[in-house]
PDB file of N, CA, C and O in Angstrom:
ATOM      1  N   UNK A   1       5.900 -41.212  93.137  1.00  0.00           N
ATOM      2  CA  UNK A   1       5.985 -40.695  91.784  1.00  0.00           C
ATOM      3  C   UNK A   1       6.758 -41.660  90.884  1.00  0.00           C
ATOM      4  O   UNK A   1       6.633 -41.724  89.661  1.00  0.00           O
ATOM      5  N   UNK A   2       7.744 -42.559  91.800  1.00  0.00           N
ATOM      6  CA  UNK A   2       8.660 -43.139  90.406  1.00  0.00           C
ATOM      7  C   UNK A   2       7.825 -44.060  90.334  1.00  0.00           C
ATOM      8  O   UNK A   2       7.412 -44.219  89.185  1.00  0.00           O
ATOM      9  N   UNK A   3       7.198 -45.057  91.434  1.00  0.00           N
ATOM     10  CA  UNK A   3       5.736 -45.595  91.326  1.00  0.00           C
ATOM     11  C   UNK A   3       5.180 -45.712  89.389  1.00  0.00           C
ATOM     12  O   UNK A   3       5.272 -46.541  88.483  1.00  0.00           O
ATOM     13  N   UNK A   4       4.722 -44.593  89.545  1.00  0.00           N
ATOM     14  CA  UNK A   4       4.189 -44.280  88.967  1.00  0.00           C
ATOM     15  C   UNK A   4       4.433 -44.047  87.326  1.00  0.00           C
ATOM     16  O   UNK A   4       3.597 -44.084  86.423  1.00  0.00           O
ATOM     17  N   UNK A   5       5.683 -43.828  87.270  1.00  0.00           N
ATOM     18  CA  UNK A   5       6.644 -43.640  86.184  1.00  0.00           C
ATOM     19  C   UNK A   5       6.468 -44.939  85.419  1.00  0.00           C
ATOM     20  O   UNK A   5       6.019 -45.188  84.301  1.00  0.00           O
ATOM     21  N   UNK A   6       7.043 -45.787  86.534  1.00  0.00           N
ATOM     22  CA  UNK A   6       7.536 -47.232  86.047  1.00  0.00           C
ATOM     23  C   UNK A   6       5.888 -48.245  85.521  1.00  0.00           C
ATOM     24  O   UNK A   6       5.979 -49.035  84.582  1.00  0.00           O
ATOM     25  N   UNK A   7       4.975 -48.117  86.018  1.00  0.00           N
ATOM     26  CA  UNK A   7       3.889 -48.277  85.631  1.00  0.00           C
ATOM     27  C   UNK A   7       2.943 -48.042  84.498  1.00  0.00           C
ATOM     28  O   UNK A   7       2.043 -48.685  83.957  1.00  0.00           O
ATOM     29  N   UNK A   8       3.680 -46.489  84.302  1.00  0.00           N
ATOM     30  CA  UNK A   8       3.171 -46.272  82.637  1.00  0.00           C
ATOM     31  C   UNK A   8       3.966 -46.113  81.691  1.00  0.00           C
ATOM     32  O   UNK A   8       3.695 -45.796  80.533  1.00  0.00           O
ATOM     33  N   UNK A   9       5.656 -46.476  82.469  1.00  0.00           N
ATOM     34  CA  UNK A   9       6.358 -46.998  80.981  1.00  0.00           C
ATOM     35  C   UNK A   9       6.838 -47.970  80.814  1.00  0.00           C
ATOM     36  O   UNK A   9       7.659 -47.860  79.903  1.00  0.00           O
ATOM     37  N   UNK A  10       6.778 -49.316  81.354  1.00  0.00           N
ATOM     38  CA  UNK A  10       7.410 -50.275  81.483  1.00  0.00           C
ATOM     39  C   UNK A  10       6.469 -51.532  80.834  1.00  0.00           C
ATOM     40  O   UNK A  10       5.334 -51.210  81.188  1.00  0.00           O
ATOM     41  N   UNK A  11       6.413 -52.146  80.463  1.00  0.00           N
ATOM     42  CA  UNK A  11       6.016 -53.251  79.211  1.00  0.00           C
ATOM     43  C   UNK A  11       5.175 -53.871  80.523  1.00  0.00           C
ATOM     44  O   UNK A  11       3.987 -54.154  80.370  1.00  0.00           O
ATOM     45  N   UNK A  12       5.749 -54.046  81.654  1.00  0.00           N
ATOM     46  CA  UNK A  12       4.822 -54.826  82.740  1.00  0.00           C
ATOM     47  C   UNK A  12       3.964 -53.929  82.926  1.00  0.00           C
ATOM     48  O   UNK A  12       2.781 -53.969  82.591  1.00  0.00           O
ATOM     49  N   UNK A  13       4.447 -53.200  83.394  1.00  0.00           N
ATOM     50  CA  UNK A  13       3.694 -52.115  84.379  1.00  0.00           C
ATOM     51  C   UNK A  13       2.138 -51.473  83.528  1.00  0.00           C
ATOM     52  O   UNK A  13       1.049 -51.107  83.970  1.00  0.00           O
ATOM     53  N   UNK A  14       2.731 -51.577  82.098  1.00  0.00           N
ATOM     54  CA  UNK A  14       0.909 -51.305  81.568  1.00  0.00           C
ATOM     55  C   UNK A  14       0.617 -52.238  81.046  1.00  0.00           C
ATOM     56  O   UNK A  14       0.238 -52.022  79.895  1.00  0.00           O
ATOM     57  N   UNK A  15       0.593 -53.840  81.514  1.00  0.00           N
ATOM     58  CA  UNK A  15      -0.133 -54.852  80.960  1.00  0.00           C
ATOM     59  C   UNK A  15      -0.774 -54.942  82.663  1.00  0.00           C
ATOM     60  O   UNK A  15      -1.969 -55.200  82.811  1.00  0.00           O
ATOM     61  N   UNK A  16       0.386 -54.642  84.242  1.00  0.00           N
ATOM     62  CA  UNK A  16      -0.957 -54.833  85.056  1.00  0.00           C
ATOM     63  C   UNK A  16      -1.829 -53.787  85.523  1.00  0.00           C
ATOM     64  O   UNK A  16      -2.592 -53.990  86.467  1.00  0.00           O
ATOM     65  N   UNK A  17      -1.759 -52.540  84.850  1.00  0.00           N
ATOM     66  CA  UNK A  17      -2.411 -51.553  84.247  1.00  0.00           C
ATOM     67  C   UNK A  17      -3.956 -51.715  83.913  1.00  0.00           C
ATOM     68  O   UNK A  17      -4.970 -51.348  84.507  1.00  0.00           O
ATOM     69  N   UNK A  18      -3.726 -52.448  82.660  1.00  0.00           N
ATOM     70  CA  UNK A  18      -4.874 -53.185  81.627  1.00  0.00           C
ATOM     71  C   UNK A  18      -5.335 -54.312  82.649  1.00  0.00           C
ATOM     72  O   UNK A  18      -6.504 -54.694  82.593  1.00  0.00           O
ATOM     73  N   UNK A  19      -4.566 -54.792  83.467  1.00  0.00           N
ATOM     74  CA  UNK A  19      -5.243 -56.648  84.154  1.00  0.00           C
ATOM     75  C   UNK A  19      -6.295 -55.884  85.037  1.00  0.00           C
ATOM     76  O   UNK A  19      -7.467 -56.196  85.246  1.00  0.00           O
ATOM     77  N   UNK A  20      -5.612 -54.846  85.483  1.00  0.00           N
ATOM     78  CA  UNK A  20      -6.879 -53.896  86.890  1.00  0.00           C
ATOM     79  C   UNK A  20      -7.669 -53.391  86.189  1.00  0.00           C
ATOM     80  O   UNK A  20      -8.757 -53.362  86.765  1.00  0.00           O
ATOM     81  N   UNK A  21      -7.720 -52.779  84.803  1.00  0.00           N
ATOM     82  CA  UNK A  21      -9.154 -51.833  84.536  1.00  0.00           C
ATOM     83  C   UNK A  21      -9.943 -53.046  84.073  1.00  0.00           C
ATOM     84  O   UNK A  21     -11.152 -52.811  84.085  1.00  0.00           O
ATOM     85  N   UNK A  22      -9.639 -54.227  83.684  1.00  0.00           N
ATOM     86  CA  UNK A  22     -10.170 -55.160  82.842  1.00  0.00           C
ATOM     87  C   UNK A  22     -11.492 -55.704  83.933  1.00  0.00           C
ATOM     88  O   UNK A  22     -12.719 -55.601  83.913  1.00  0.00           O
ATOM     89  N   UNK A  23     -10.225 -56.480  85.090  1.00  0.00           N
ATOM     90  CA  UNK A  23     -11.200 -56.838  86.164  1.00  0.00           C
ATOM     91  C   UNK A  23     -12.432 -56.051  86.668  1.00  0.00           C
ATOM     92  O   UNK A  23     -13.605 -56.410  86.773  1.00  0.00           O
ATOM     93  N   UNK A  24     -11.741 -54.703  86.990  1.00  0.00           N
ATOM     94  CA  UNK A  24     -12.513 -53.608  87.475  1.00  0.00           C
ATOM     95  C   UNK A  24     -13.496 -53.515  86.714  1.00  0.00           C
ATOM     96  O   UNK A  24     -14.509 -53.214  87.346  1.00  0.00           O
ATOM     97  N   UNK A  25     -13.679 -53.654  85.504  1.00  0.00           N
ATOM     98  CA  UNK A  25     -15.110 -53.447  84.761  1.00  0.00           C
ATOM     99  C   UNK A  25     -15.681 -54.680  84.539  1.00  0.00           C
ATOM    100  O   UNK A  25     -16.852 -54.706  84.159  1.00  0.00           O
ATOM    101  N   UNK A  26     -14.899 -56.007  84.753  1.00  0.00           N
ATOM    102  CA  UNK A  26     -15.750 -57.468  85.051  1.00  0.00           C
ATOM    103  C   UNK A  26     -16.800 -57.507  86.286  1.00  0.00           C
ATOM    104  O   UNK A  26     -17.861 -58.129  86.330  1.00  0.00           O
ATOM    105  N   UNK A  27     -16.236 -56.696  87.253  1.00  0.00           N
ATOM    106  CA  UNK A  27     -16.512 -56.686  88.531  1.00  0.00           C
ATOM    107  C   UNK A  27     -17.867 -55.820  88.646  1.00  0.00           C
ATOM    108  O   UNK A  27     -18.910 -56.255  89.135  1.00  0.00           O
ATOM    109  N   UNK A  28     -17.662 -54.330  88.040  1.00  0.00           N
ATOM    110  CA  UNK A  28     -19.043 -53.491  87.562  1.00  0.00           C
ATOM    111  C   UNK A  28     -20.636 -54.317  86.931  1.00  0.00           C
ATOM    112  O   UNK A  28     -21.777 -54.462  87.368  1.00  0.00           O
ATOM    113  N   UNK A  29     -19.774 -54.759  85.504  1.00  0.00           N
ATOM    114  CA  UNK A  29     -20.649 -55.525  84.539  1.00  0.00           C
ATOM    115  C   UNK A  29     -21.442 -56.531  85.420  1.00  0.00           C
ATOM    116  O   UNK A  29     -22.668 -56.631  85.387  1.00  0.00           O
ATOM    117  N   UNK A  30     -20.378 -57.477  86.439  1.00  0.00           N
ATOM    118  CA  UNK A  30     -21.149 -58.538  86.753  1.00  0.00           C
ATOM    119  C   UNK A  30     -22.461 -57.841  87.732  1.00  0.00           C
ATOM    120  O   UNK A  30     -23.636 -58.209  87.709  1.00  0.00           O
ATOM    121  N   UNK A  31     -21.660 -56.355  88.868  1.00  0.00           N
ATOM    122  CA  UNK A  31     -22.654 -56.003  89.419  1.00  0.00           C
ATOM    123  C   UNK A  31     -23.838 -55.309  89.236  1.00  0.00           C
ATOM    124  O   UNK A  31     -24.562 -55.030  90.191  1.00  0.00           O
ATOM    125  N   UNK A  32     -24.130 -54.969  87.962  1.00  0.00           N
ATOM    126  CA  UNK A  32     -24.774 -54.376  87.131  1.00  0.00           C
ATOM    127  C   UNK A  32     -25.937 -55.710  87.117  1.00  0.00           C
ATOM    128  O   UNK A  32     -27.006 -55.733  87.729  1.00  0.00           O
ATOM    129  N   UNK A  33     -25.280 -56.951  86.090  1.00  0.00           N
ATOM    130  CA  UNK A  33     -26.103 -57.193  85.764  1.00  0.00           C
ATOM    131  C   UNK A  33     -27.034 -58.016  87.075  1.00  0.00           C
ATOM    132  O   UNK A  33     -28.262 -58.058  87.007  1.00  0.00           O
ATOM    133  N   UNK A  34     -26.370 -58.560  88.091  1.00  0.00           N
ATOM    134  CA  UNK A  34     -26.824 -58.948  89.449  1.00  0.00           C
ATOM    135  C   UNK A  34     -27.716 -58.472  89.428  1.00  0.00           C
ATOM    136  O   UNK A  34     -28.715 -59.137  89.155  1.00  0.00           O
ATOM    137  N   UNK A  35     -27.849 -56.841  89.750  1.00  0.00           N
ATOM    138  CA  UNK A  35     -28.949 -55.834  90.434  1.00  0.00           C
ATOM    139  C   UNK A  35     -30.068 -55.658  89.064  1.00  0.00           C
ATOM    140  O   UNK A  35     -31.235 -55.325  89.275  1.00  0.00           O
ATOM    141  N   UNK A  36     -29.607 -55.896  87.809  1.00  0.00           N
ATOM    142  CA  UNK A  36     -30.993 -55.886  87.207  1.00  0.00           C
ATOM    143  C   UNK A  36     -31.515 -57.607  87.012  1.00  0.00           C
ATOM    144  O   UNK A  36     -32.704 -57.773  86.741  1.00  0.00           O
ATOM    145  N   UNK A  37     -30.876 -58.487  87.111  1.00  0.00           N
ATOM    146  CA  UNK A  37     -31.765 -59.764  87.137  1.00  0.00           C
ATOM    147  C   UNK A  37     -32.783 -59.444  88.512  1.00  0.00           C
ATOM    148  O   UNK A  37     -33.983 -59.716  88.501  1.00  0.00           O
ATOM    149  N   UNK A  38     -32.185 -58.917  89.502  1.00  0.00           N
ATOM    150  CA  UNK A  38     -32.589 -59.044  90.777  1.00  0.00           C
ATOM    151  C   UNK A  38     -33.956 -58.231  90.891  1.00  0.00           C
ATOM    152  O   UNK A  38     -34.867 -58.654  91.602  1.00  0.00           O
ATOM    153  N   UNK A  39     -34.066 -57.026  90.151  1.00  0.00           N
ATOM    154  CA  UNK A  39     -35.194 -56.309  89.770  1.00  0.00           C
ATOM    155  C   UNK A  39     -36.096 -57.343  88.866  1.00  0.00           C
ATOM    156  O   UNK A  39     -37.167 -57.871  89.163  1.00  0.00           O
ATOM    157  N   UNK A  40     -35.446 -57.441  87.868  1.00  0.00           N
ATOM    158  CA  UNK A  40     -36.576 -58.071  86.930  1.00  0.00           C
ATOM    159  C   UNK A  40     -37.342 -59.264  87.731  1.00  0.00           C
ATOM    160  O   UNK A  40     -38.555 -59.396  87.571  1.00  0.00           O
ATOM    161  N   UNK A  41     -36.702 -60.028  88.493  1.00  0.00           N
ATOM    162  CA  UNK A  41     -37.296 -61.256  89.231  1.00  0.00           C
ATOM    163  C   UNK A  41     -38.576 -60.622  90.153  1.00  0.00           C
ATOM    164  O   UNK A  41     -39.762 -60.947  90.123  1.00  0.00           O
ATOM    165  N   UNK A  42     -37.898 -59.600  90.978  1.00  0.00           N
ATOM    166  CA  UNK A  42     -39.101 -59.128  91.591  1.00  0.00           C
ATOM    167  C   UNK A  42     -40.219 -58.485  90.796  1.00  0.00           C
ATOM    168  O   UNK A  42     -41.372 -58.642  91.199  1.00  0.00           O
ATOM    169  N   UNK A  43     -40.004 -57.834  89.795  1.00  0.00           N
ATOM    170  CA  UNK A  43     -41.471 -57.685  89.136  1.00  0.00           C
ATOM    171  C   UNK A  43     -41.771 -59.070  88.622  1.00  0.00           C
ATOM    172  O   UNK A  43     -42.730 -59.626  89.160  1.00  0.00           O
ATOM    173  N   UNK A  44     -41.254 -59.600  87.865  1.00  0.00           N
ATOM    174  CA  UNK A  44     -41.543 -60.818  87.863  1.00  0.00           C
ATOM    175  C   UNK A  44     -42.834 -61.289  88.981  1.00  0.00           C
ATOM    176  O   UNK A  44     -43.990 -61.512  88.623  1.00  0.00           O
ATOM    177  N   UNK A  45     -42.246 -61.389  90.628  1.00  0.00           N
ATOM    178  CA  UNK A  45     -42.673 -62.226  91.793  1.00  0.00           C
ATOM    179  C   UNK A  45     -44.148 -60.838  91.793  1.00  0.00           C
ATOM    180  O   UNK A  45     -44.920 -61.145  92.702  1.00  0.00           O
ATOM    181  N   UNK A  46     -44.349 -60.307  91.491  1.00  0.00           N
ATOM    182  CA  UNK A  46     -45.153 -58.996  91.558  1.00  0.00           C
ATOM    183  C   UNK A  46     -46.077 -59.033  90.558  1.00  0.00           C
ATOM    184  O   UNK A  46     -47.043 -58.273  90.629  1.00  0.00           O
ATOM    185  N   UNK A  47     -45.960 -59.741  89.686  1.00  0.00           N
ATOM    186  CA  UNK A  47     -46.607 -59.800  88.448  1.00  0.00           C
ATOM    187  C   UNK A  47     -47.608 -60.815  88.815  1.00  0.00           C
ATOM    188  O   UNK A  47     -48.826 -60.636  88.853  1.00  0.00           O
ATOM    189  N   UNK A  48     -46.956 -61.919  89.085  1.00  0.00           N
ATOM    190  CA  UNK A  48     -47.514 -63.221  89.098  1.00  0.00           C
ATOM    191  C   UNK A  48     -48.214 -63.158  90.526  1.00  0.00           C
ATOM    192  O   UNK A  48     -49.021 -64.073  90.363  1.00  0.00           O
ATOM    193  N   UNK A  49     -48.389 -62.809  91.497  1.00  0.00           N
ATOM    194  CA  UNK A  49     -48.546 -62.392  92.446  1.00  0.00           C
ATOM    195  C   UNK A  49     -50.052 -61.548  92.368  1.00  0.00           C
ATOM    196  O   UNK A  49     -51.024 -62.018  92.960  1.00  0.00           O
ATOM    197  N   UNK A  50     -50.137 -60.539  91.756  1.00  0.00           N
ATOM    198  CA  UNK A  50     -51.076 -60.204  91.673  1.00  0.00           C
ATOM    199  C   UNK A  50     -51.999 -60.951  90.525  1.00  0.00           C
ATOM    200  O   UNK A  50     -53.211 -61.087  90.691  1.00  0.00           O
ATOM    201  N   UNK A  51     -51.504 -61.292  89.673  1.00  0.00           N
ATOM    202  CA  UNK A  51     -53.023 -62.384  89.028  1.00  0.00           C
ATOM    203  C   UNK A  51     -53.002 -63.563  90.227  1.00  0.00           C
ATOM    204  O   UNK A  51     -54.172 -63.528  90.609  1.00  0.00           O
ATOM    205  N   UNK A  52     -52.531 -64.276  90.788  1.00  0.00           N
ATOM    206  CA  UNK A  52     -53.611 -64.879  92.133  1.00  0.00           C
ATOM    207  C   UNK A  52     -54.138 -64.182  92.338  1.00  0.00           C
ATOM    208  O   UNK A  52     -55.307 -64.191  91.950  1.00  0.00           O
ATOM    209  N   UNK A  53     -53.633 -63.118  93.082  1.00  0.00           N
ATOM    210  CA  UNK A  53     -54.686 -62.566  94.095  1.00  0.00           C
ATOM    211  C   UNK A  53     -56.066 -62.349  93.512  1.00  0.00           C
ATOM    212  O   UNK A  53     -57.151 -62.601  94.038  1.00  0.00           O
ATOM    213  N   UNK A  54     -55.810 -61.830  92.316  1.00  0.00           N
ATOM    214  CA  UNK A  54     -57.131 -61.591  91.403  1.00  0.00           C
ATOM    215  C   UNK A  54     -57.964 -62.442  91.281  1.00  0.00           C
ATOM    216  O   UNK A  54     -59.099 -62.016  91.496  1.00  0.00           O
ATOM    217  N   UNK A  55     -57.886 -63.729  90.964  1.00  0.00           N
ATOM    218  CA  UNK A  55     -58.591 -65.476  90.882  1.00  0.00           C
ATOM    219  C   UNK A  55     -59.273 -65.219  91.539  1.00  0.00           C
ATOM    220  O   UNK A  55     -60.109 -66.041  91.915  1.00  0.00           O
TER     221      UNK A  55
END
């Protein structure tokens, strides 16, 4: 609990507060956007894929 105290009143304690949610949503964003390049490529490979086959 004093943990905890000192964390949300102390000039440090909520700047490494802010350093963890900051990362934490760098970390989301980047995995976010990973998993939709990673989709789009495969339709992408799916797209192109089927006009060969079509030829």
């Amino acid at each position: 609990m004093e943990l905890w105290k000192e964390l949300l009143s102390s000039y440090v304690g909520i700047l490494s507060l802010l350093t963890i949610v900051v990362a934490a949503g760098m970390v989301g964003y980047c995995g976010w956007l990973f998993i939709k390049k990673a989709r789009e490529a495969e339709e992408a490979e799916r797209r192109a894929s089927g006009r060969l086959a079509a030829r």
